[in-house]
Every structure is written in structure tokens, then in C-alpha cells.
Amino acid sequence: MKFVNYLCLISALALGTTSCSQKVESAKTAALLKSFSYKVTGKTTAAEGTQVSLVDHDNKLQQFVKTQVANGQFVLEGELAMSGFYDIQIKGMEPYTLVIEGDSDYDLNEEHGKFTLTTSSQNAKDFVQFNTLYQQREQAEKSKAAGQIQRARQLENQLPSMAGRNDGSYEKAVDEIQRLSSKEAYNSRSLYTDFILDSTHRSSLILPYFFKYVTLDQTNYKKFDAALQQFDSDLHKHPYYKFAREKVDKVKDFYENMPVFPSITPMNVQRDSLTLKTFSKAKMLIAAFWKASNTSSRADIAMLRNKESQLNALGVRVVYFALDKDLDKWSKSTKDLALGQQSYFLNYNDQAAMESDFGIDRTPSYLWINPQTLQILSLTGEDPAMPQFLNKVKQFIAKN
């Protein structure tokens, strides 16, 4: 009986500890929404009298407090309405981004542009750790890509000497060159996705904030939706979470209630209006959004234009939509790229609608459309600059 009582006591203590821990964690999360006092102390190699400011990370024009370097040190202190991402701006240097929250110490050390943060804030520590991993992965991928390029060049140089052999070495070398050349470059932004989906820090401000860096599409929106549902309920009131929730819901609604391409009537270089019925017999329509003022955008569009004959053979048609403001520059670029009559200039309202309805806020961007119903098949059509572009188009048509 004593043994049973002892077990009961242990269980009660364990439950009490868990309950207490949960209350503390909940209180910390709830505090993220409240105004608080902060203090950031720092050491710097900047010159005496250099201005140091605390600014909003997403709105550099919003400055909260400023001071000057004195004896190689500075102190920034005041009150903030809410926990979140802020920048320490030492004049003449790249800003240093950190998470500031209440009841936390911040000591920043800057030496010739390199920053080291010592803090008791778990959110700030999470962000520092992520940045370290991000930089390590980015460097590793750059080294890997450089190694692949070097290997491909070595094989290319060896091809002439292999041509006369009958041992299959030439064919193997060509296959390896093609394999190396067809590998897509690693997108460092994938690390944001990994952090969100794999992390167990469901009360961290880092997670919902990182949603601004991820690309949502038909293949992954359900995973992000599930991740959001696991976040601490108190965090749901924070603007970062609300932004993430809105972003996911928009894509979720998009794919579960497939919208259609709007009835817009932009003009081409011949001043003819767009008539989408022209493409009703095609298997798929690619709407390519570009800017004449953007070099990389022009380069990708040129590649897409070069592949049009192959796309036409697959039953795919292409329409080009410019997001430029300069009509003359667009007209000249359209002729330079030989885009023909299927190049249209979107007015301000049409551009705003594309950004609002389909998230087209950068170029180049591609929508894949069903020509018969004008329903959007994909918000993130494949990049025509990628080696596997045509194969992916074939696979997509077969699947849809």
C-alpha cells in the first residue's frame, strides 16, 4: 500500500511539474503579443559618434530609437508594442537582424562588420542557429555545384580522346555530362521549408515569420496547413501567424476552388486586344509574366521563346504579359525578342489583379492554364531555363 501511495505521489508531482511547465510556456507565448521594455547593449569597432539605430526589419523607414557610439559602446533601450524582428543599424554597415522580446537580455558585439549576439531570448537564439545552418548549407551547395561544373568540364575535355575507343567510355561520359548538366541548382530557400515542417518549436516566432520566404503550391500547401494547426494557440493572435495563415488559406482556397483566368483585354504591339478563345483548341496555355526592364526576366523569356516550336508540337501555346511601366521599352524588347503578336502590355489595374489573385509579384512568373475552361492548373509553372522543362511539361499534360 505504501508503494502504491509513493507511486501516486510521484505521479502527482510529475503532473504538477508538467502543468506548471505548460503554464510558464503559455505565459511566455502570450507575452509575445504585449508591449514591453527592451535594452540592447553593444560593442563596436565603428568610429566615435557613429549613429546606431533600431529599425523595423520589414519597414526600414520606421525607426524606433537611435544613439551614438561612445568609447566603442552603445545602448539602445525603450519600449516596443510587440515582439518580432528588428534591425540594429550601425551607420555605414549592413544591418544586423534579431528577434527582440520581453524579459530578455541582448548583448551585441560587432567587429569590422561581423556580429556576435549573446542573449537569453530563445527566439533570438533560434534565429541565430538557423542563420548559421543556412550559411553552412549555402556554402556546401556552392562547393558541390562548383565540383559538378568542374567534373563536367573534365569529361568534355576527354571526349575527343574517347571518340575512337570502342569500350563504351564515350557514351558513359556523355551520359554523365548530361546528368550533371540537368541537375537543378539547390534553392537555399528550401531551408525555410525544412525549418517550418520539421521544427518542434511551435511557440517560436521564427516559424510563422519564415512563411514569407516559402513558395506554396499544389504539392505542399497541405503540409504547411498542418504545420500551422500545430502552432501554439496564443501565437495565433500575432501578425506573423496571421500573415502565414492568410498565405496558406489563399493557396488552399485557390486549389480547392480552382479560379479562372480573368477576362482582361490588354493590347499587343499591333494594338489588338487579347482574345483567349483563340487558344481553346490547345492542350495547355502558358501565361508568361516578364519585365523588359529586368535582365534575368528577359533572358528566361528568350529561352521560352526559343522553345515555342517544341511546345506548339505538344499542343501548348504561350502568351506573354509585361509588367512594365514603360510602354516604349516594352515595345522595343518585344521586337528584339521576336515575341510577335502574343505579347501584351498589362495596365496598372491588370497588374494589381495578377498580384492580388495569383501572387504574381516577381518576374519571370508562369501560370499554366486550361484553355477550354480557363481554370488555373498551376500557380508556379516550370522555369523554361531548366534542362528538364519540356519533359516536365509533357508529364504535366499527361497527368492533367
mmCIF file of N, CA, C and O in Angstrom, residues 138-210:
data_model
loop_
_atom_site.group_PDB
_atom_site.id
_atom_site.type_symbol
_atom_site.label_atom_id
_atom_site.label_comp_id
_atom_site.label_asym_id
_atom_site.label_seq_id
_atom_site.Cartn_x
_atom_site.Cartn_y
_atom_site.Cartn_z
ATOM 1 N N GLU A 138 24.422 26.752 -47.556
ATOM 2 C CA GLU A 138 24.612 27.535 -48.777
ATOM 3 C C GLU A 138 26.023 27.352 -49.319
ATOM 4 O O GLU A 138 26.227 27.151 -50.513
ATOM 5 N N GLN A 139 27.016 27.392 -48.417
ATOM 6 C CA GLN A 139 28.407 27.220 -48.823
ATOM 7 C C GLN A 139 28.654 25.801 -49.335
ATOM 8 O O GLN A 139 29.348 25.594 -50.339
ATOM 9 N N ALA A 140 28.058 24.830 -48.673
ATOM 10 C CA ALA A 140 28.222 23.432 -49.084
ATOM 11 C C ALA A 140 27.634 23.202 -50.478
ATOM 12 O O ALA A 140 28.231 22.505 -51.306
ATOM 13 N N GLU A 141 26.472 23.796 -50.741
ATOM 14 C CA GLU A 141 25.836 23.628 -52.047
ATOM 15 C C GLU A 141 26.623 24.334 -53.148
ATOM 16 O O GLU A 141 26.705 23.847 -54.272
ATOM 17 N N LYS A 142 27.203 25.481 -52.825
ATOM 18 C CA LYS A 142 28.036 26.191 -53.805
ATOM 19 C C LYS A 142 29.258 25.357 -54.170
ATOM 20 O O LYS A 142 29.640 25.268 -55.347
ATOM 21 N N SER A 143 29.873 24.748 -53.157
ATOM 22 C CA SER A 143 31.040 23.893 -53.393
ATOM 23 C C SER A 143 30.648 22.676 -54.229
ATOM 24 O O SER A 143 31.383 22.259 -55.132
ATOM 25 N N LYS A 144 29.485 22.116 -53.915
ATOM 26 C CA LYS A 144 29.004 20.944 -54.645
ATOM 27 C C LYS A 144 28.738 21.296 -56.112
ATOM 28 O O LYS A 144 29.125 20.548 -57.022
ATOM 29 N N ALA A 145 28.109 22.444 -56.346
ATOM 30 C CA ALA A 145 27.809 22.878 -57.710
ATOM 31 C C ALA A 145 29.090 23.141 -58.491
ATOM 32 O O ALA A 145 29.214 22.775 -59.663
ATOM 33 N N ALA A 146 30.072 23.753 -57.817
ATOM 34 C CA ALA A 146 31.355 24.036 -58.466
ATOM 35 C C ALA A 146 32.050 22.729 -58.844
ATOM 36 O O ALA A 146 32.663 22.617 -59.917
ATOM 37 N N GLY A 147 31.951 21.712 -57.964
ATOM 38 C CA GLY A 147 32.554 20.414 -58.240
ATOM 39 C C GLY A 147 31.900 19.736 -59.438
ATOM 40 O O GLY A 147 32.586 19.110 -60.258
ATOM 41 N N GLN A 148 30.580 19.878 -59.561
ATOM 42 C CA GLN A 148 29.857 19.280 -60.687
ATOM 43 C C GLN A 148 30.252 19.948 -62.007
ATOM 44 O O GLN A 148 30.437 19.273 -63.021
ATOM 45 N N ILE A 149 30.398 21.264 -61.967
ATOM 46 C CA ILE A 149 30.809 22.001 -63.170
ATOM 47 C C ILE A 149 32.212 21.582 -63.597
ATOM 48 O O ILE A 149 32.489 21.345 -64.780
ATOM 49 N N GLN A 150 33.091 21.483 -62.609
ATOM 50 C CA GLN A 150 34.468 21.089 -62.893
ATOM 51 C C GLN A 150 34.530 19.674 -63.479
ATOM 52 O O GLN A 150 35.264 19.415 -64.447
ATOM 53 N N ARG A 151 33.747 18.764 -62.904
ATOM 54 C CA ARG A 151 33.712 17.382 -63.390
ATOM 55 C C ARG A 151 33.191 17.332 -64.829
ATOM 56 O O ARG A 151 33.738 16.609 -65.676
ATOM 57 N N ALA A 152 32.147 18.090 -65.129
ATOM 58 C CA ALA A 152 31.574 18.103 -66.475
ATOM 59 C C ALA A 152 32.595 18.630 -67.488
ATOM 60 O O ALA A 152 32.719 18.094 -68.602
ATOM 61 N N ARG A 153 33.327 19.658 -67.096
ATOM 62 C CA ARG A 153 34.341 20.218 -67.993
ATOM 63 C C ARG A 153 35.477 19.227 -68.245
ATOM 64 O O ARG A 153 35.989 19.128 -69.368
ATOM 65 N N GLN A 154 35.873 18.502 -67.209
ATOM 66 C CA GLN A 154 36.923 17.486 -67.358
ATOM 67 C C GLN A 154 36.484 16.419 -68.360
ATOM 68 O O GLN A 154 37.261 16.009 -69.231
ATOM 69 N N LEU A 155 35.246 15.979 -68.229
ATOM 70 C CA LEU A 155 34.728 14.951 -69.139
ATOM 71 C C LEU A 155 34.631 15.474 -70.570
ATOM 72 O O LEU A 155 34.936 14.755 -71.526
ATOM 73 N N GLU A 156 34.199 16.724 -70.703
ATOM 74 C CA GLU A 156 34.098 17.324 -72.044
ATOM 75 C C GLU A 156 35.464 17.382 -72.719
ATOM 76 O O GLU A 156 35.585 17.140 -73.927
ATOM 77 N N ASN A 157 36.506 17.710 -71.936
ATOM 78 C CA ASN A 157 37.861 17.772 -72.483
ATOM 79 C C ASN A 157 38.395 16.389 -72.880
ATOM 80 O O ASN A 157 39.254 16.269 -73.753
ATOM 81 N N GLN A 158 37.867 15.346 -72.225
ATOM 82 C CA GLN A 158 38.325 13.991 -72.501
ATOM 83 C C GLN A 158 37.573 13.317 -73.646
ATOM 84 O O GLN A 158 38.017 12.286 -74.169
ATOM 85 N N LEU A 159 36.448 13.916 -74.057
ATOM 86 C CA LEU A 159 35.621 13.297 -75.093
ATOM 87 C C LEU A 159 36.375 13.032 -76.404
ATOM 88 O O LEU A 159 36.221 11.938 -76.982
ATOM 89 N N PRO A 160 37.184 14.000 -76.899
ATOM 90 C CA PRO A 160 37.886 13.732 -78.166
ATOM 91 C C PRO A 160 38.753 12.478 -78.111
ATOM 92 O O PRO A 160 38.813 11.711 -79.081
ATOM 93 N N SER A 161 39.434 12.261 -76.980
ATOM 94 C CA SER A 161 40.306 11.086 -76.869
ATOM 95 C C SER A 161 39.510 9.794 -76.714
ATOM 96 O O SER A 161 40.017 8.700 -76.964
ATOM 97 N N MET A 162 38.245 9.912 -76.270
ATOM 98 C CA MET A 162 37.408 8.720 -76.093
ATOM 99 C C MET A 162 36.682 8.324 -77.380
ATOM 100 O O MET A 162 36.201 7.196 -77.509
ATOM 101 N N ALA A 163 36.588 9.289 -78.317
ATOM 102 C CA ALA A 163 35.767 9.075 -79.507
ATOM 103 C C ALA A 163 36.192 7.861 -80.315
ATOM 104 O O ALA A 163 35.362 7.166 -80.918
ATOM 105 N N GLY A 164 37.476 7.576 -80.350
ATOM 106 C CA GLY A 164 37.965 6.464 -81.157
ATOM 107 C C GLY A 164 37.905 5.123 -80.470
ATOM 108 O O GLY A 164 38.190 4.079 -81.078
ATOM 109 N N ARG A 165 37.563 5.093 -79.215
ATOM 110 C CA ARG A 165 37.508 3.819 -78.481
ATOM 111 C C ARG A 165 36.202 3.079 -78.754
ATOM 112 O O ARG A 165 35.195 3.669 -79.126
ATOM 113 N N ASN A 166 36.228 1.816 -78.461
ATOM 114 C CA ASN A 166 35.018 1.007 -78.592
ATOM 115 C C ASN A 166 34.663 0.341 -77.257
ATOM 116 O O ASN A 166 34.086 -0.744 -77.225
ATOM 117 N N ASP A 167 35.060 0.993 -76.175
ATOM 118 C CA ASP A 167 34.825 0.410 -74.843
ATOM 119 C C ASP A 167 33.621 1.026 -74.118
ATOM 120 O O ASP A 167 33.377 0.745 -72.945
ATOM 121 N N GLY A 168 32.903 1.890 -74.810
ATOM 122 C CA GLY A 168 31.710 2.496 -74.198
ATOM 123 C C GLY A 168 32.007 3.688 -73.309
ATOM 124 O O GLY A 168 31.081 4.285 -72.737
ATOM 125 N N SER A 169 33.289 4.063 -73.184
ATOM 126 C CA SER A 169 33.649 5.180 -72.307
ATOM 127 C C SER A 169 33.066 6.505 -72.802
ATOM 128 O O SER A 169 32.658 7.359 -72.001
ATOM 129 N N TYR A 170 33.028 6.673 -74.125
ATOM 130 C CA TYR A 170 32.499 7.918 -74.700
ATOM 131 C C TYR A 170 31.015 8.079 -74.323
ATOM 132 O O TYR A 170 30.589 9.147 -73.863
ATOM 133 N N GLU A 171 30.256 7.017 -74.503
ATOM 134 C CA GLU A 171 28.829 7.072 -74.201
ATOM 135 C C GLU A 171 28.573 7.324 -72.714
ATOM 136 O O GLU A 171 27.688 8.099 -72.329
ATOM 137 N N LYS A 172 29.385 6.667 -71.866
ATOM 138 C CA LYS A 172 29.231 6.862 -70.416
ATOM 139 C C LYS A 172 29.549 8.291 -70.021
ATOM 140 O O LYS A 172 28.882 8.887 -69.168
ATOM 141 N N ALA A 173 30.597 8.860 -70.640
ATOM 142 C CA ALA A 173 30.982 10.235 -70.339
ATOM 143 C C ALA A 173 29.883 11.210 -70.750
ATOM 144 O O ALA A 173 29.551 12.149 -70.015
ATOM 145 N N VAL A 174 29.290 10.982 -71.941
ATOM 146 C CA VAL A 174 28.208 11.848 -72.413
ATOM 147 C C VAL A 174 27.008 11.767 -71.478
ATOM 148 O O VAL A 174 26.400 12.792 -71.124
ATOM 149 N N ASP A 175 26.683 10.559 -71.035
ATOM 150 C CA ASP A 175 25.559 10.378 -70.110
ATOM 151 C C ASP A 175 25.801 11.118 -68.801
ATOM 152 O O ASP A 175 24.891 11.749 -68.250
ATOM 153 N N GLU A 176 27.044 11.033 -68.293
ATOM 154 C CA GLU A 176 27.358 11.704 -67.030
ATOM 155 C C GLU A 176 27.321 13.224 -67.179
ATOM 156 O O GLU A 176 26.850 13.935 -66.290
ATOM 157 N N ILE A 177 27.794 13.717 -68.320
ATOM 158 C CA ILE A 177 27.749 15.167 -68.583
ATOM 159 C C ILE A 177 26.302 15.652 -68.597
ATOM 160 O O ILE A 177 25.971 16.686 -68.001
ATOM 161 N N GLN A 178 25.442 14.889 -69.258
ATOM 162 C CA GLN A 178 24.028 15.261 -69.318
ATOM 163 C C GLN A 178 23.392 15.221 -67.931
ATOM 164 O O GLN A 178 22.570 16.082 -67.592
ATOM 165 N N ARG A 179 23.772 14.201 -67.159
ATOM 166 C CA ARG A 179 23.223 14.082 -65.803
ATOM 167 C C ARG A 179 23.655 15.259 -64.938
ATOM 168 O O ARG A 179 22.854 15.844 -64.200
ATOM 169 N N LEU A 180 24.939 15.616 -65.039
ATOM 170 C CA LEU A 180 25.456 16.737 -64.248
ATOM 171 C C LEU A 180 24.826 18.059 -64.683
ATOM 172 O O LEU A 180 24.558 18.933 -63.858
ATOM 173 N N SER A 181 24.598 18.191 -65.978
ATOM 174 C CA SER A 181 24.047 19.440 -66.517
ATOM 175 C C SER A 181 22.564 19.593 -66.213
ATOM 176 O O SER A 181 22.048 20.707 -66.147
ATOM 177 N N SER A 182 21.863 18.463 -66.042
ATOM 178 C CA SER A 182 20.416 18.521 -65.831
ATOM 179 C C SER A 182 20.028 18.698 -64.369
ATOM 180 O O SER A 182 18.856 18.923 -64.060
ATOM 181 N N LYS A 183 20.997 18.613 -63.466
ATOM 182 C CA LYS A 183 20.687 18.771 -62.045
ATOM 183 C C LYS A 183 20.297 20.207 -61.743
ATOM 184 O O LYS A 183 20.999 21.147 -62.095
ATOM 185 N N GLU A 184 19.149 20.360 -61.114
ATOM 186 C CA GLU A 184 18.692 21.703 -60.759
ATOM 187 C C GLU A 184 19.529 22.243 -59.603
ATOM 188 O O GLU A 184 19.889 21.514 -58.681
ATOM 189 N N ALA A 185 19.801 23.532 -59.673
ATOM 190 C CA ALA A 185 20.564 24.176 -58.601
ATOM 191 C C ALA A 185 19.755 24.137 -57.312
ATOM 192 O O ALA A 185 18.528 24.297 -57.324
ATOM 193 N N TYR A 186 20.428 23.912 -56.204
ATOM 194 C CA TYR A 186 19.741 23.863 -54.913
ATOM 195 C C TYR A 186 19.235 25.253 -54.550
ATOM 196 O O TYR A 186 19.955 26.250 -54.672
ATOM 197 N N ASN A 187 17.997 25.313 -54.149
ATOM 198 C CA ASN A 187 17.406 26.580 -53.733
ATOM 199 C C ASN A 187 17.522 26.694 -52.218
ATOM 200 O O ASN A 187 16.894 25.946 -51.473
ATOM 201 N N SER A 188 18.335 27.655 -51.765
ATOM 202 C CA SER A 188 18.571 27.800 -50.324
ATOM 203 C C SER A 188 17.291 28.083 -49.552
ATOM 204 O O SER A 188 17.221 27.840 -48.347
ATOM 205 N N ARG A 189 16.283 28.580 -50.252
ATOM 206 C CA ARG A 189 15.025 28.866 -49.563
ATOM 207 C C ARG A 189 14.342 27.592 -49.068
ATOM 208 O O ARG A 189 13.431 27.654 -48.238
ATOM 209 N N SER A 190 14.784 26.456 -49.570
ATOM 210 C CA SER A 190 14.226 25.183 -49.100
ATOM 211 C C SER A 190 14.483 24.995 -47.607
ATOM 212 O O SER A 190 13.749 24.272 -46.927
ATOM 213 N N LEU A 191 15.525 25.652 -47.097
ATOM 214 C CA LEU A 191 15.839 25.533 -45.679
ATOM 215 C C LEU A 191 14.741 26.137 -44.814
ATOM 216 O O LEU A 191 14.500 25.683 -43.693
ATOM 217 N N TYR A 192 14.078 27.173 -45.324
ATOM 218 C CA TYR A 192 12.958 27.750 -44.582
ATOM 219 C C TYR A 192 11.836 26.724 -44.474
ATOM 220 O O TYR A 192 11.212 26.569 -43.414
ATOM 221 N N THR A 193 11.588 26.024 -45.569
ATOM 222 C CA THR A 193 10.564 24.983 -45.576
ATOM 223 C C THR A 193 10.918 23.877 -44.589
ATOM 224 O O THR A 193 10.072 23.432 -43.797
ATOM 225 N N ASP A 194 12.174 23.429 -44.626
ATOM 226 C CA ASP A 194 12.615 22.367 -43.715
ATOM 227 C C ASP A 194 12.426 22.780 -42.259
ATOM 228 O O ASP A 194 11.980 21.980 -41.425
ATOM 229 N N PHE A 195 12.761 24.023 -41.949
ATOM 230 C CA PHE A 195 12.665 24.511 -40.569
ATOM 231 C C PHE A 195 11.211 24.522 -40.108
ATOM 232 O O PHE A 195 10.889 24.109 -38.992
ATOM 233 N N ILE A 196 10.330 24.993 -40.982
ATOM 234 C CA ILE A 196 8.912 25.081 -40.618
ATOM 235 C C ILE A 196 8.300 23.706 -40.414
ATOM 236 O O ILE A 196 7.612 23.450 -39.423
ATOM 237 N N LEU A 197 8.569 22.796 -41.340
ATOM 238 C CA LEU A 197 7.910 21.489 -41.302
ATOM 239 C C LEU A 197 8.533 20.531 -40.296
ATOM 240 O O LEU A 197 7.859 19.632 -39.795
ATOM 241 N N ASP A 198 9.821 20.698 -39.999
ATOM 242 C CA ASP A 198 10.495 19.757 -39.110
ATOM 243 C C ASP A 198 10.636 20.245 -37.670
ATOM 244 O O ASP A 198 10.898 19.462 -36.769
ATOM 245 N N SER A 199 10.485 21.528 -37.450
ATOM 246 C CA SER A 199 10.763 22.080 -36.132
ATOM 247 C C SER A 199 9.724 21.650 -35.097
ATOM 248 O O SER A 199 8.558 21.445 -35.414
ATOM 249 N N THR A 200 10.188 21.555 -33.860
ATOM 250 C CA THR A 200 9.278 21.239 -32.753
ATOM 251 C C THR A 200 9.013 22.490 -31.911
ATOM 252 O O THR A 200 8.294 22.429 -30.928
ATOM 253 N N HIS A 201 9.588 23.627 -32.314
ATOM 254 C CA HIS A 201 9.401 24.867 -31.558
ATOM 255 C C HIS A 201 8.114 25.554 -32.000
ATOM 256 O O HIS A 201 8.139 26.566 -32.687
ATOM 257 N N ARG A 202 6.994 25.008 -31.621
ATOM 258 C CA ARG A 202 5.722 25.520 -32.101
ATOM 259 C C ARG A 202 5.310 26.837 -31.448
ATOM 260 O O ARG A 202 4.274 27.400 -31.795
ATOM 261 N N SER A 203 6.069 27.320 -30.484
ATOM 262 C CA SER A 203 5.762 28.618 -29.887
ATOM 263 C C SER A 203 6.752 29.675 -30.355
ATOM 264 O O SER A 203 6.737 30.803 -29.887
ATOM 265 N N SER A 204 7.623 29.310 -31.290
ATOM 266 C CA SER A 204 8.646 30.230 -31.769
ATOM 267 C C SER A 204 8.091 31.191 -32.809
ATOM 268 O O SER A 204 7.336 30.802 -33.697
ATOM 269 N N LEU A 205 8.496 32.457 -32.699
ATOM 270 C CA LEU A 205 8.093 33.455 -33.692
ATOM 271 C C LEU A 205 8.759 33.199 -35.038
ATOM 272 O O LEU A 205 8.290 33.678 -36.070
ATOM 273 N N ILE A 206 9.856 32.449 -35.012
ATOM 274 C CA ILE A 206 10.611 32.211 -36.237
ATOM 275 C C ILE A 206 9.753 31.487 -37.272
ATOM 276 O O ILE A 206 9.765 31.813 -38.459
ATOM 277 N N LEU A 207 8.986 30.506 -36.818
ATOM 278 C CA LEU A 207 8.240 29.651 -37.738
ATOM 279 C C LEU A 207 7.235 30.406 -38.605
ATOM 280 O O LEU A 207 7.306 30.338 -39.822
ATOM 281 N N PRO A 208 6.281 31.136 -38.010
ATOM 282 C CA PRO A 208 5.315 31.825 -38.881
ATOM 283 C C PRO A 208 5.960 32.912 -39.725
ATOM 284 O O PRO A 208 5.520 33.177 -40.845
ATOM 285 N N TYR A 209 7.023 33.533 -39.202
ATOM 286 C CA TYR A 209 7.688 34.589 -39.970
ATOM 287 C C TYR A 209 8.316 34.019 -41.241
ATOM 288 O O TYR A 209 8.299 34.663 -42.290
ATOM 289 N N PHE A 210 8.854 32.814 -41.159
ATOM 290 C CA PHE A 210 9.527 32.202 -42.308
ATOM 291 C C PHE A 210 8.565 31.867 -43.450
ATOM 292 O O PHE A 210 8.991 31.564 -44.558
#
